[in-house]
Amino acid sequence: CDPGQATKLLYDLLYTEPIKVLLLPGCSSVSTLVAEAARMWNLIVPGVGPPGPPLEARGWRWAAQLELSSGSVLTPTSCFLCVCAALFLSQLSSGSVLTPTSCFLCVCAALFLSQLSYGSSSPALSNRQRFPTFFRTHPSATLHNPTRVQLFQKWKWTKIATIQQTTEVFTSTLDDLEERVKEAGIEITVRQSFLTDPAVAVKNLKRQDARIIVGLFYETEARKVFCEVYKEKLYGKKHVWFLIGWYADNWFKIHDPSINCTVEQMTEAVEGHVTTEIVMLNPETVRGASNLTSQEFLAQLMSELGGKNPEETGGFQEAPLAYDAIWAMALALNKTVGPLRAKGRRLEDFNYNTRDITAEIYRALNTSSFEGVSGHVVFDAQGSRMAWTLIEQLQGGSYKKIGYYDSTKGNLSWYGNDKWIGPGPPADQTVVIEEFRYLSQKLFVSVSVFAGLGILLGIVCLTFNIYNSNVRYIQNSQPYLNNITAVGCMMALAAVFPLGIDGLHVARRQFPVVCQFRLWLLGLGFSLAYGSMFTKIWWVHTVFTKKEDKKDKRKHLEPFKLYATVGVLLGVDVLSLMIWQIVDPLHITVEKFTREAPKGDLDVLIQPLLEHCSSEKMNTWLGVVYGYKGLLLLLGIFLAYETKSISTEKINDHRAVGMAIYNVAVLCMITAPVTMILTSQQDASFAFASLAIVFSVYITLVVLFVPKMRRLITRGEWQSDAQETMKTGSSTNNNDEEKSRQLERENKELQKIIQEKEERVSELRSQLTERQALRSRRRPSAASATVAAGNQNHSSQSPQYHQHPSDPKSLVPPPGYPAPSTDNHAPLPPSFSTATSLYQAADAKMGRNNCHTGRLQLLYK
């Protein structure tokens, strides 16, 4: 197996007599060199050598002790001796006559003049452009690949990994395997290689979760690989290794100083691996061209070994191939006698320029087909042997045959005794089970019950409002807008049901319809319910927050304007939803989550999936809708705040509407962003969205309709305005009550003003007292005169104030002062008397149905 030594021997053979017809190199490295050079001398090169250690290291030195007699008779025994002796010793006589017996002897003699190849398996030797005259009885290493592919398909593996030693024979074998698995629909997911240290390559296999691993390396490197496999725990019930079968049976037990693993650890790591090897001994009892069965040949071979242990004898497994190689060449040369004789030629006429004789030998060898001790001998178009493949598995520390594969017929003979650490053949990858996440049915049913009750409440409110639409109190609340609110609330509640429907309830193809129902029910329900309330608060703000001089002109609301406002808001929503549905309709998208490990020791992973209603530009559409609705909500809050203190008879429930707007706006502004964040959590997202809808609707219905029901029930105001007029003769009760409330508010304002004036009078009185005291100390006499004069003036003015008690103008006090007191015993001047009497008189005159118009104008002033 030394290419340099082979080169020297090749030239020695070619340039010494006699002329050589056949060259038979042994190992692949030598076969490559010899076969590529042989065509220059028109030589046939039938190779039968293996890839591996040098020839002498494989124990074939025993063959050198044999001698070949030129007069040997062709017998099974002498044939085997010829094969062995031909390795080193035989000679070819150029004058030999080609007969069946002498032909065989000629072949054996020719073997001596080169080398006998019994196991060249490199796939590179199948290249007919490089090696046009090369043949081998040892199949190519690529013959393992069809067997491997057959096993992959049998065990339903579609993903494999490879690790190889970086030599030409294994690289070319792996390239062929890659082509074959690709044709079979199998993928090589990981491909690792190493030169001497496989530690990094094994770690990469583990990191990439390799399960089915094909290893291509020599026996020494195999021990290194499986020591690292043990360290990385890349074995067991989740992994299967495919190795080459021509290792020694106890290769993993041999002491190797290059590894630091014990025999027990190595035995644990290699347990269960599968090997493929070329069948080198026919398993069937068939007598072939040599008139020997495989068992008879094996018995004679054991006798020639002289009791040596076959496991310790290198080349023992390839002996049947070497034996059949001699028969293949003998029969091929024998087939050339007739064709050459017809042309007037003989084998003895061969020289290095006779291409026609070379062509005849090539043709005869290429068409060889006979039964040998190694099985049926036939060559393919590349000159490689077609043979059976033996499949073995290491079970309990020893190899067990589990099947054969005939690549020529594609027939797999299976014993069915394969044994696995787990319940069966492992998966080629971690099995991923897709599992859809569905909404909690308890949550869906609970919320649906509340939504159903809300719809019933909406029906009750709508019925109540329609039935009592002739009642004046209901008429003053714009009942048609309230009806629209009730309908919108029921539509919003109806949206809860499709919001909770998912793939558990409907088929996948029907899910987009559910998505559209969600969108339209929510959109239209919000537009009707909130739009009608917004319209009320908008018109209250528009009419009653203007200047005093413009109030009277806008006192009367026109109902068609209210309905037109709701129609505009509804039309905007319908138009936007139609554009959305036409341009970018909703469809199903599936969200994938992080894979989860199930409970128990199972080699599977759970892939959670969640279905969503989405579109290509979902965020853009949501931004537009949320922006528009958000502005309406903010504007509604502002208008409700601005009109909180306004009282109007035309829309008597606008305060309740404002309260409903507050609640709806707060819930919507909290729920919208929260649900966008929780889209990946189906239960939380549904709970937030549905409960926000339910609470908003309940609050709206209760705030708008329950007070009306309570008022009509407690006060008995069930009759219409005409019926109430016929019964009581008056239809102004509500107006009187409103006026009474207005007067009460004005009375409170006047009381506040009076209190401020009294405080001012007290301050002025104290200042006057201080000034009088100061003047009395300085000028007592002058002060007395001044006081007398003041009393005289008071006496002259007092009668003037009381002269005309019936004159209204005489009752008007000076600006900024209260009316004078009628108490004659008051010690103070009338201009500084208290306004208590005026307050009491005004309060007494402002009772219900007892307001005088003149007195009321006096109070306003």
JSON list of C-alpha atoms in Angstrom, two decimals, residues 739 742-743 746-747 749-750 753 853-861:
[
{"chain": "A", "resi": 739, "resn": "LYS", "atom": "CA", "xyz": [-88.97, 77.73, 36.78]},
{"chain": "A", "resi": 742, "resn": "GLN", "atom": "CA", "xyz": [-84.34, 78.42, 38.39]},
{"chain": "A", "resi": 743, "resn": "LEU", "atom": "CA", "xyz": [-85.68, 80.83, 40.99]},
{"chain": "A", "resi": 746, "resn": "GLU", "atom": "CA", "xyz": [-81.19, 82.92, 41.58]},
{"chain": "A", "resi": 747, "resn": "ASN", "atom": "CA", "xyz": [-82.23, 83.32, 45.22]},
{"chain": "A", "resi": 749, "resn": "GLU", "atom": "CA", "xyz": [-77.02, 84.08, 44.17]},
{"chain": "A", "resi": 750, "resn": "LEU", "atom": "CA", "xyz": [-78.86, 87.09, 45.65]},
{"chain": "A", "resi": 753, "resn": "ILE", "atom": "CA", "xyz": [-74.60, 89.31, 47.15]},
{"chain": "A", "resi": 853, "resn": "THR", "atom": "CA", "xyz": [-93.43, 90.13, 38.84]},
{"chain": "A", "resi": 854, "resn": "GLY", "atom": "CA", "xyz": [-92.58, 93.54, 40.32]},
{"chain": "A", "resi": 855, "resn": "ARG", "atom": "CA", "xyz": [-90.81, 92.06, 43.31]},
{"chain": "A", "resi": 856, "resn": "LEU", "atom": "CA", "xyz": [-88.89, 89.64, 41.07]},
{"chain": "A", "resi": 857, "resn": "GLN", "atom": "CA", "xyz": [-87.58, 92.54, 38.99]},
{"chain": "A", "resi": 858, "resn": "LEU", "atom": "CA", "xyz": [-86.55, 94.27, 42.18]},
{"chain": "A", "resi": 859, "resn": "LEU", "atom": "CA", "xyz": [-84.53, 91.26, 43.26]},
{"chain": "A", "resi": 860, "resn": "TYR", "atom": "CA", "xyz": [-82.82, 90.99, 39.87]},
{"chain": "A", "resi": 861, "resn": "LYS", "atom": "CA", "xyz": [-81.72, 94.59, 40.18]}
]
